[in-house]
CSV table of C-alpha atoms in Angstrom, one decimal:
chain,number,residue,atom,x,y,z
V,1,UNK,CA,28.2,-19.8,2.6
V,2,UNK,CA,27.6,-22.5,5.3
V,3,UNK,CA,29.4,-25.8,4.8
V,4,UNK,CA,27.9,-28.8,6.5
V,5,UNK,CA,30.1,-31.8,7.4
V,6,UNK,CA,28.1,-34.6,9.0
V,7,UNK,CA,26.3,-33.1,12.0
V,8,UNK,CA,28.6,-30.0,12.2
V,9,UNK,CA,27.8,-26.7,10.5
V,10,UNK,CA,30.5,-24.2,9.9
V,11,UNK,CA,29.1,-20.7,9.3
V,12,UNK,CA,31.2,-18.4,7.2
V,13,UNK,CA,32.6,-15.3,8.9
V,14,UNK,CA,33.0,-12.3,6.6
V,15,UNK,CA,36.3,-10.7,7.7
V,16,UNK,CA,35.8,-7.3,6.0
V,17,UNK,CA,33.2,-5.1,4.3
V,18,UNK,CA,35.2,-5.6,1.1
V,19,UNK,CA,34.6,-9.4,1.2
V,20,UNK,CA,30.9,-8.9,2.0
V,21,UNK,CA,30.4,-6.3,-0.8
V,22,UNK,CA,32.0,-8.7,-3.2
V,23,UNK,CA,29.5,-11.4,-2.2
V,24,UNK,CA,26.6,-8.9,-2.6
V,25,UNK,CA,27.9,-7.8,-6.0
V,26,UNK,CA,28.0,-11.4,-7.1
V,27,UNK,CA,24.4,-11.9,-5.9
V,28,UNK,CA,23.0,-8.8,-7.6
V,29,UNK,CA,24.9,-9.5,-10.9
V,30,UNK,CA,22.5,-12.4,-11.4
V,31,UNK,CA,19.4,-10.2,-11.2
V,32,UNK,CA,18.3,-9.4,-14.7
V,33,UNK,CA,16.0,-6.4,-13.7
V,34,UNK,CA,16.7,-4.1,-10.8
V,35,UNK,CA,13.4,-4.0,-8.9
V,36,UNK,CA,14.3,-1.0,-6.7
V,37,UNK,CA,15.9,1.7,-8.9
V,38,UNK,CA,16.4,4.2,-6.1
V,39,UNK,CA,16.1,4.5,-2.3
V,40,UNK,CA,16.4,7.4,0.2
V,41,UNK,CA,17.7,7.0,3.8
V,42,UNK,CA,17.9,9.8,6.3
V,43,UNK,CA,20.5,7.6,8.1
V,44,UNK,CA,22.8,7.8,5.1
V,45,UNK,CA,21.6,11.3,4.3
V,46,UNK,CA,20.9,10.8,0.6
V,47,UNK,CA,19.6,8.8,-2.4
V,48,UNK,CA,21.1,5.4,-3.1
V,49,UNK,CA,21.0,3.9,-6.6
V,50,UNK,CA,23.1,0.8,-5.9
V,51,UNK,CA,20.9,-2.0,-4.6
V,52,UNK,CA,23.7,-3.4,-2.5
V,53,UNK,CA,23.5,-0.4,-0.2
V,54,UNK,CA,19.7,-0.3,0.1
V,55,UNK,CA,19.4,-1.3,3.7
V,56,UNK,CA,17.9,-0.5,7.1
V,57,UNK,CA,19.8,-0.9,10.4
V,58,UNK,CA,19.0,-4.1,12.2
V,59,UNK,CA,18.5,-2.2,15.5
V,60,UNK,CA,15.9,0.2,13.9
V,61,UNK,CA,12.8,0.0,16.1
V,62,UNK,CA,10.6,-0.3,13.0
V,63,UNK,CA,12.4,-3.6,12.3
V,64,UNK,CA,12.4,-5.3,15.7
V,65,UNK,CA,9.4,-3.6,17.4
V,66,UNK,CA,7.2,-2.6,14.5
V,67,UNK,CA,7.3,1.1,15.6
V,68,UNK,CA,6.8,2.9,12.3
V,69,UNK,CA,4.3,4.0,9.7
V,70,UNK,CA,4.3,4.0,5.9
V,71,UNK,CA,2.4,5.0,2.9
V,72,UNK,CA,2.5,4.6,-0.9
V,73,UNK,CA,2.0,6.8,-4.0
V,74,UNK,CA,1.5,5.6,-7.5
V,75,UNK,CA,4.0,6.7,-10.2
V,76,UNK,CA,2.3,6.9,-13.6
V,77,UNK,CA,3.2,8.8,-16.7
V,78,UNK,CA,5.9,10.6,-14.8
V,79,UNK,CA,3.5,11.9,-12.2
V,80,UNK,CA,2.9,10.9,-8.6
V,81,UNK,CA,-0.8,10.4,-8.1
V,82,UNK,CA,-2.5,11.8,-4.9
V,83,UNK,CA,0.9,12.5,-3.4
V,84,UNK,CA,-0.3,15.3,-1.1
V,85,UNK,CA,-3.2,13.3,0.2
V,86,UNK,CA,-1.0,10.3,0.9
V,87,UNK,CA,1.6,12.5,2.6
V,88,UNK,CA,-1.1,14.1,4.8
V,89,UNK,CA,-2.3,10.6,5.9
V,90,UNK,CA,1.3,9.5,6.4
V,91,UNK,CA,1.9,12.3,8.9
V,92,UNK,CA,-1.5,11.7,10.7
V,93,UNK,CA,-0.4,8.0,11.1
V,94,UNK,CA,2.9,9.1,12.4
V,95,UNK,CA,1.3,11.4,15.0
V,96,UNK,CA,-0.9,8.5,16.2
V,97,UNK,CA,2.2,6.3,16.4
V,98,UNK,CA,4.1,9.0,18.3
V,99,UNK,CA,6.8,9.0,15.6
V,100,UNK,CA,8.1,12.5,14.9
V,101,UNK,CA,9.4,13.3,11.5
V,102,UNK,CA,13.1,14.3,11.2
V,103,UNK,CA,12.0,16.8,8.6
V,104,UNK,CA,9.1,19.2,8.0
V,105,UNK,CA,6.4,18.1,5.5
V,106,UNK,CA,7.8,20.3,2.7
V,107,UNK,CA,11.2,18.6,3.0
V,108,UNK,CA,9.7,15.1,2.9
V,109,UNK,CA,7.8,16.1,-0.2
V,110,UNK,CA,10.9,17.4,-1.9
V,111,UNK,CA,12.8,14.2,-1.0
V,112,UNK,CA,10.1,12.0,-2.5
V,113,UNK,CA,10.0,14.0,-5.8
V,114,UNK,CA,13.8,14.0,-6.1
V,115,UNK,CA,13.9,10.3,-5.3
V,116,UNK,CA,11.3,9.6,-8.1
V,117,UNK,CA,13.4,11.7,-10.5
V,118,UNK,CA,16.6,9.9,-9.6
V,119,UNK,CA,15.0,6.6,-10.4
V,120,UNK,CA,14.4,7.7,-14.0
V,121,UNK,CA,11.2,5.6,-13.9
V,122,UNK,CA,7.9,6.9,-15.2
V,123,UNK,CA,5.8,4.1,-13.8
V,124,UNK,CA,5.9,2.2,-10.5
V,125,UNK,CA,5.2,2.9,-6.9
V,126,UNK,CA,6.8,5.1,-4.3
V,127,UNK,CA,6.8,3.7,-0.8
V,128,UNK,CA,8.0,5.5,2.3
V,129,UNK,CA,8.4,5.0,6.0
V,130,UNK,CA,8.8,7.0,9.2
V,131,UNK,CA,10.5,4.9,11.9
V,132,UNK,CA,11.2,5.6,15.5
V,133,UNK,CA,14.8,5.0,14.5
V,134,UNK,CA,17.8,2.9,15.2
V,135,UNK,CA,19.8,2.8,18.5
V,136,UNK,CA,19.1,-0.3,20.6
V,137,UNK,CA,16.9,-3.4,21.0
V,138,UNK,CA,14.8,-2.1,23.9
V,139,UNK,CA,11.1,-1.9,23.9
V,140,UNK,CA,10.9,1.9,24.1
V,141,UNK,CA,12.7,4.1,21.5
V,142,UNK,CA,13.1,7.0,23.9
V,143,UNK,CA,16.8,6.6,23.9
V,144,UNK,CA,17.2,6.4,20.1
V,145,UNK,CA,19.2,9.4,18.8
V,146,UNK,CA,16.8,10.3,16.0
V,147,UNK,CA,13.8,9.1,14.0
V,148,UNK,CA,14.4,7.9,10.5
V,149,UNK,CA,12.8,8.4,7.1
V,150,UNK,CA,13.2,5.8,4.3
V,151,UNK,CA,11.7,5.7,0.9
V,152,UNK,CA,12.1,3.5,-2.2
V,153,UNK,CA,10.9,3.5,-5.8
V,154,UNK,CA,9.6,0.1,-6.8
V,155,UNK,CA,9.7,-0.9,-10.5
V,156,UNK,CA,6.1,-2.2,-10.6
V,157,UNK,CA,3.9,-2.7,-13.6
V,158,UNK,CA,0.2,-2.4,-13.2
V,159,UNK,CA,-2.8,-2.0,-15.5
V,160,UNK,CA,-6.4,-1.3,-15.1
V,161,UNK,CA,-8.1,-4.4,-13.6
V,162,UNK,CA,-10.9,-5.8,-15.9
V,163,UNK,CA,-11.3,-9.4,-14.7
V,164,UNK,CA,-13.3,-10.3,-11.7
V,165,UNK,CA,-11.9,-12.1,-8.6
V,166,UNK,CA,-13.2,-14.3,-5.8
V,167,UNK,CA,-13.0,-13.3,-2.1
V,168,UNK,CA,-13.6,-15.0,1.2
V,169,UNK,CA,-14.7,-13.8,4.7
V,170,UNK,CA,-11.6,-13.6,6.8
V,171,UNK,CA,-11.4,-15.6,10.0
V,172,UNK,CA,-8.4,-13.5,11.1
V,173,UNK,CA,-9.7,-10.9,13.6
V,174,UNK,CA,-9.8,-7.2,12.4
V,175,UNK,CA,-7.3,-4.9,14.0
V,176,UNK,CA,-8.9,-2.6,16.6
V,177,UNK,CA,-9.8,0.9,15.3
V,178,UNK,CA,-6.9,2.6,17.1
V,179,UNK,CA,-4.5,0.6,14.8
V,180,UNK,CA,-6.7,0.0,11.8
V,181,UNK,CA,-7.3,3.7,11.2
V,182,UNK,CA,-3.6,4.5,10.8
V,183,UNK,CA,-1.2,3.0,8.2
V,184,UNK,CA,1.4,1.5,10.6
V,185,UNK,CA,3.8,-1.4,9.8
V,186,UNK,CA,2.0,-3.8,12.1
V,187,UNK,CA,0.6,-5.9,9.2
V,188,UNK,CA,0.6,-9.4,10.5
V,189,UNK,CA,-3.2,-9.6,10.6
V,190,UNK,CA,-3.3,-8.3,7.0
V,191,UNK,CA,-0.6,-10.8,5.9
V,192,UNK,CA,-2.4,-13.8,7.5
V,193,UNK,CA,-5.8,-12.7,6.1
V,194,UNK,CA,-4.3,-12.5,2.5
V,195,UNK,CA,-2.6,-15.9,3.0
V,196,UNK,CA,-5.8,-17.4,4.2
V,197,UNK,CA,-7.5,-16.3,1.0
V,198,UNK,CA,-4.8,-17.6,-1.2
V,199,UNK,CA,-4.8,-21.0,0.6
V,200,UNK,CA,-8.6,-21.2,-0.2
V,201,UNK,CA,-8.1,-20.3,-3.9
V,202,UNK,CA,-9.3,-16.7,-3.6
V,203,UNK,CA,-7.7,-13.4,-4.4
V,204,UNK,CA,-8.3,-11.7,-1.1
V,205,UNK,CA,-10.6,-11.5,1.9
V,206,UNK,CA,-13.2,-9.3,3.6
V,207,UNK,CA,-13.0,-8.3,7.2
V,208,UNK,CA,-16.3,-8.2,9.2
V,209,UNK,CA,-16.3,-6.3,12.5
V,210,UNK,CA,-17.7,-7.6,15.8
V,211,UNK,CA,-21.1,-6.0,15.1
V,212,UNK,CA,-21.4,-7.8,11.8
V,213,UNK,CA,-20.7,-4.9,9.5
V,214,UNK,CA,-18.4,-4.9,6.5
V,215,UNK,CA,-14.9,-3.5,7.2
V,216,UNK,CA,-12.2,-3.7,4.5
V,217,UNK,CA,-9.9,-6.0,2.7
V,218,UNK,CA,-6.3,-6.8,3.9
V,219,UNK,CA,-4.8,-3.7,2.1
V,220,UNK,CA,-7.7,-2.3,0.2
V,221,UNK,CA,-11.1,-0.7,0.7
V,222,UNK,CA,-14.3,-2.3,-0.5
V,223,UNK,CA,-17.4,-0.8,-2.0
V,224,UNK,CA,-20.8,-2.0,-3.4
V,225,UNK,CA,-23.4,-1.1,-6.0
V,226,UNK,CA,-26.8,-1.7,-4.5
V,227,UNK,CA,-29.9,-2.9,-6.3
V,228,UNK,CA,-30.9,0.7,-6.5
V,229,UNK,CA,-27.7,1.6,-8.3
V,230,UNK,CA,-26.2,3.5,-5.4
V,231,UNK,CA,-22.4,3.4,-4.6
V,232,UNK,CA,-22.1,2.5,-0.9
V,233,UNK,CA,-18.9,2.6,1.1
V,234,UNK,CA,-18.4,1.5,4.7
V,235,UNK,CA,-17.7,4.2,7.2
V,236,UNK,CA,-14.1,5.0,8.0
V,237,UNK,CA,-14.5,5.0,11.8
V,238,UNK,CA,-13.0,1.5,12.2
V,239,UNK,CA,-10.9,1.1,9.0
V,240,UNK,CA,-8.3,2.9,7.1
V,241,UNK,CA,-9.4,6.0,5.2
V,242,UNK,CA,-8.2,5.1,1.7
V,243,UNK,CA,-6.9,7.9,-0.5
V,244,UNK,CA,-8.0,6.2,-3.7
V,245,UNK,CA,-11.6,5.5,-2.5
V,246,UNK,CA,-11.9,9.0,-1.3
V,247,UNK,CA,-10.9,10.2,-4.7
V,248,UNK,CA,-13.4,7.8,-6.3
V,249,UNK,CA,-16.2,9.3,-4.1
V,250,UNK,CA,-15.2,12.7,-5.4
V,251,UNK,CA,-15.4,11.5,-9.0
V,252,UNK,CA,-18.5,9.3,-8.8
V,253,UNK,CA,-21.0,12.3,-9.0
V,254,UNK,CA,-20.0,12.5,-12.7
V,255,UNK,CA,-21.9,9.3,-13.2
V,256,UNK,CA,-24.8,10.6,-11.1
V,257,UNK,CA,-25.1,13.6,-13.3
V,258,UNK,CA,-25.3,11.3,-16.3
V,259,UNK,CA,-28.1,9.4,-14.7
V,260,UNK,CA,-26.0,6.2,-14.6
V,261,UNK,CA,-25.5,6.1,-10.9
V,262,UNK,CA,-28.3,7.0,-8.5
V,263,UNK,CA,-26.1,8.3,-5.6
V,264,UNK,CA,-23.1,7.9,-3.4
V,265,UNK,CA,-23.2,7.3,0.4
V,266,UNK,CA,-21.4,5.9,3.4
V,267,UNK,CA,-23.2,3.3,5.5
V,268,UNK,CA,-22.9,0.4,7.9
V,269,UNK,CA,-23.4,-2.6,5.7
V,270,UNK,CA,-24.3,-6.1,7.0
V,271,UNK,CA,-22.9,-9.2,5.3
V,272,UNK,CA,-26.4,-10.1,4.1
V,273,UNK,CA,-26.8,-6.7,2.5
V,274,UNK,CA,-23.4,-6.8,1.0
V,275,UNK,CA,-23.8,-10.3,-0.5
V,276,UNK,CA,-27.2,-9.1,-2.0
V,277,UNK,CA,-25.5,-6.2,-3.8
V,278,UNK,CA,-25.6,-6.0,-7.6
V,279,UNK,CA,-21.8,-5.3,-7.8
V,280,UNK,CA,-18.8,-5.4,-5.5
V,281,UNK,CA,-15.3,-4.1,-5.8
V,282,UNK,CA,-11.9,-3.6,-4.1
V,283,UNK,CA,-10.5,-0.1,-4.3
V,284,UNK,CA,-6.8,0.6,-3.9
V,285,UNK,CA,-3.8,2.5,-5.3
V,286,UNK,CA,-2.6,0.3,-8.0
V,287,UNK,CA,-5.9,-1.4,-9.0
V,288,UNK,CA,-7.5,1.2,-8.8
V,289,UNK,CA,-10.8,-0.7,-8.9
V,290,UNK,CA,-10.9,-4.5,-8.9
V,291,UNK,CA,-14.3,-6.2,-9.6
V,292,UNK,CA,-15.4,-8.9,-7.2
V,293,UNK,CA,-17.7,-11.5,-8.7
V,294,UNK,CA,-17.8,-14.2,-6.0
V,295,UNK,CA,-17.7,-14.1,-2.2
V,296,UNK,CA,-17.6,-17.3,-0.1
V,297,UNK,CA,-18.7,-19.4,-3.2
V,298,UNK,CA,-21.8,-17.1,-3.6
V,299,UNK,CA,-22.1,-15.1,-6.8
V,300,UNK,CA,-22.3,-11.3,-6.5
V,301,UNK,CA,-25.1,-10.1,-8.7
V,302,UNK,CA,-25.0,-12.1,-11.9
V,303,UNK,CA,-21.5,-13.4,-11.3
V,304,UNK,CA,-20.0,-11.2,-14.0
V,305,UNK,CA,-18.0,-8.0,-13.9
V,306,UNK,CA,-20.4,-5.2,-13.2
V,307,UNK,CA,-21.0,-2.4,-15.7
V,308,UNK,CA,-21.0,0.4,-13.0
V,309,UNK,CA,-17.9,-1.1,-11.5
V,310,UNK,CA,-16.0,-0.6,-14.8
V,311,UNK,CA,-17.4,2.9,-15.3
V,312,UNK,CA,-16.1,3.8,-11.9
V,313,UNK,CA,-12.8,2.1,-12.8
V,314,UNK,CA,-12.6,4.1,-16.0
V,315,UNK,CA,-13.1,7.4,-14.1
V,316,UNK,CA,-10.3,6.6,-11.7
V,317,UNK,CA,-7.9,5.3,-14.3
V,318,UNK,CA,-8.5,8.4,-16.5
V,319,UNK,CA,-7.9,10.6,-13.4
V,320,UNK,CA,-4.6,8.8,-12.8
V,321,UNK,CA,-3.4,9.1,-16.4
V,322,UNK,CA,-4.5,12.6,-17.4
V,323,UNK,CA,-6.3,14.1,-14.4
V,324,UNK,CA,-5.7,17.6,-13.0
V,325,UNK,CA,-2.3,18.4,-11.5
V,326,UNK,CA,-4.0,19.1,-8.2
V,327,UNK,CA,-4.0,15.3,-8.0
V,328,UNK,CA,-1.1,14.5,-10.2
V,329,UNK,CA,2.3,15.9,-9.2
V,330,UNK,CA,4.9,16.0,-12.0
V,331,UNK,CA,8.3,14.5,-11.2
V,332,UNK,CA,11.2,16.8,-12.0
V,333,UNK,CA,13.3,14.5,-14.1
V,334,UNK,CA,16.6,16.0,-15.2
V,335,UNK,CA,16.7,14.3,-18.6
């Protein structure tokens, strides 16, 4: 809408909400597929299905100060996977960030289920935020009238990962444990770490802490299969406690019972030990397991997708698709 004449720039001024909405309607009419079928806002007090109105106030402290937390649940086959575990972690993160929920946990859960139902989608992701709320542009949110809860259904396609990827060691410093162990919106280190990997032709990166132990990826956990066929996961004391990897640890004993996997354990893992592993993988919500076959131009194991990695992936994928309803919450669609 800006018109430049020589060295002068004239910025268009929208004289009314009607004019602005017409412009937004024009923009969204060109979008072939709506990526966000439904959003909830406690500021609006309801579910929004028109993308034009899916917005967050500019003076929300989560926007201009990063004072907020978030979490994500996978929507697959009309069920939300690990919803309750994600919601519990969400509220723990909020407590650490000193962001009080405007609703009790039961209400948050009901809103998320009704939002998923309103989207009419059976597959995608459900992302939700607690913010210290809108009100001003000060550093502290103490004068903001209320905290805010936002959520959106994202039309996202994903399939079980079967191809291996390359990773690098990140040169971006890890977040300190106080921030790394909660899922807050301060993701600049994560973003820069991912971008660094992409710039070097890799899928993602691995964080190593100051003591030389393996941490995590930019937005995923990492796990290893040792030469003794043990599944080894880094301790959660300095990194985010992943809901998906915790579920994998619960399911993995099935492979131990079959004699395929020797055992499962948490450990401090050095870079040397990690690079000497037979297999390596990322573990996260929509993967759920992604094989890693090369790290810093060094092959992991034989440089091919590991057999045990795929068996673990199969366990998780089956759990996501047809697992018990203690871990898969049905969405109450109306039609």
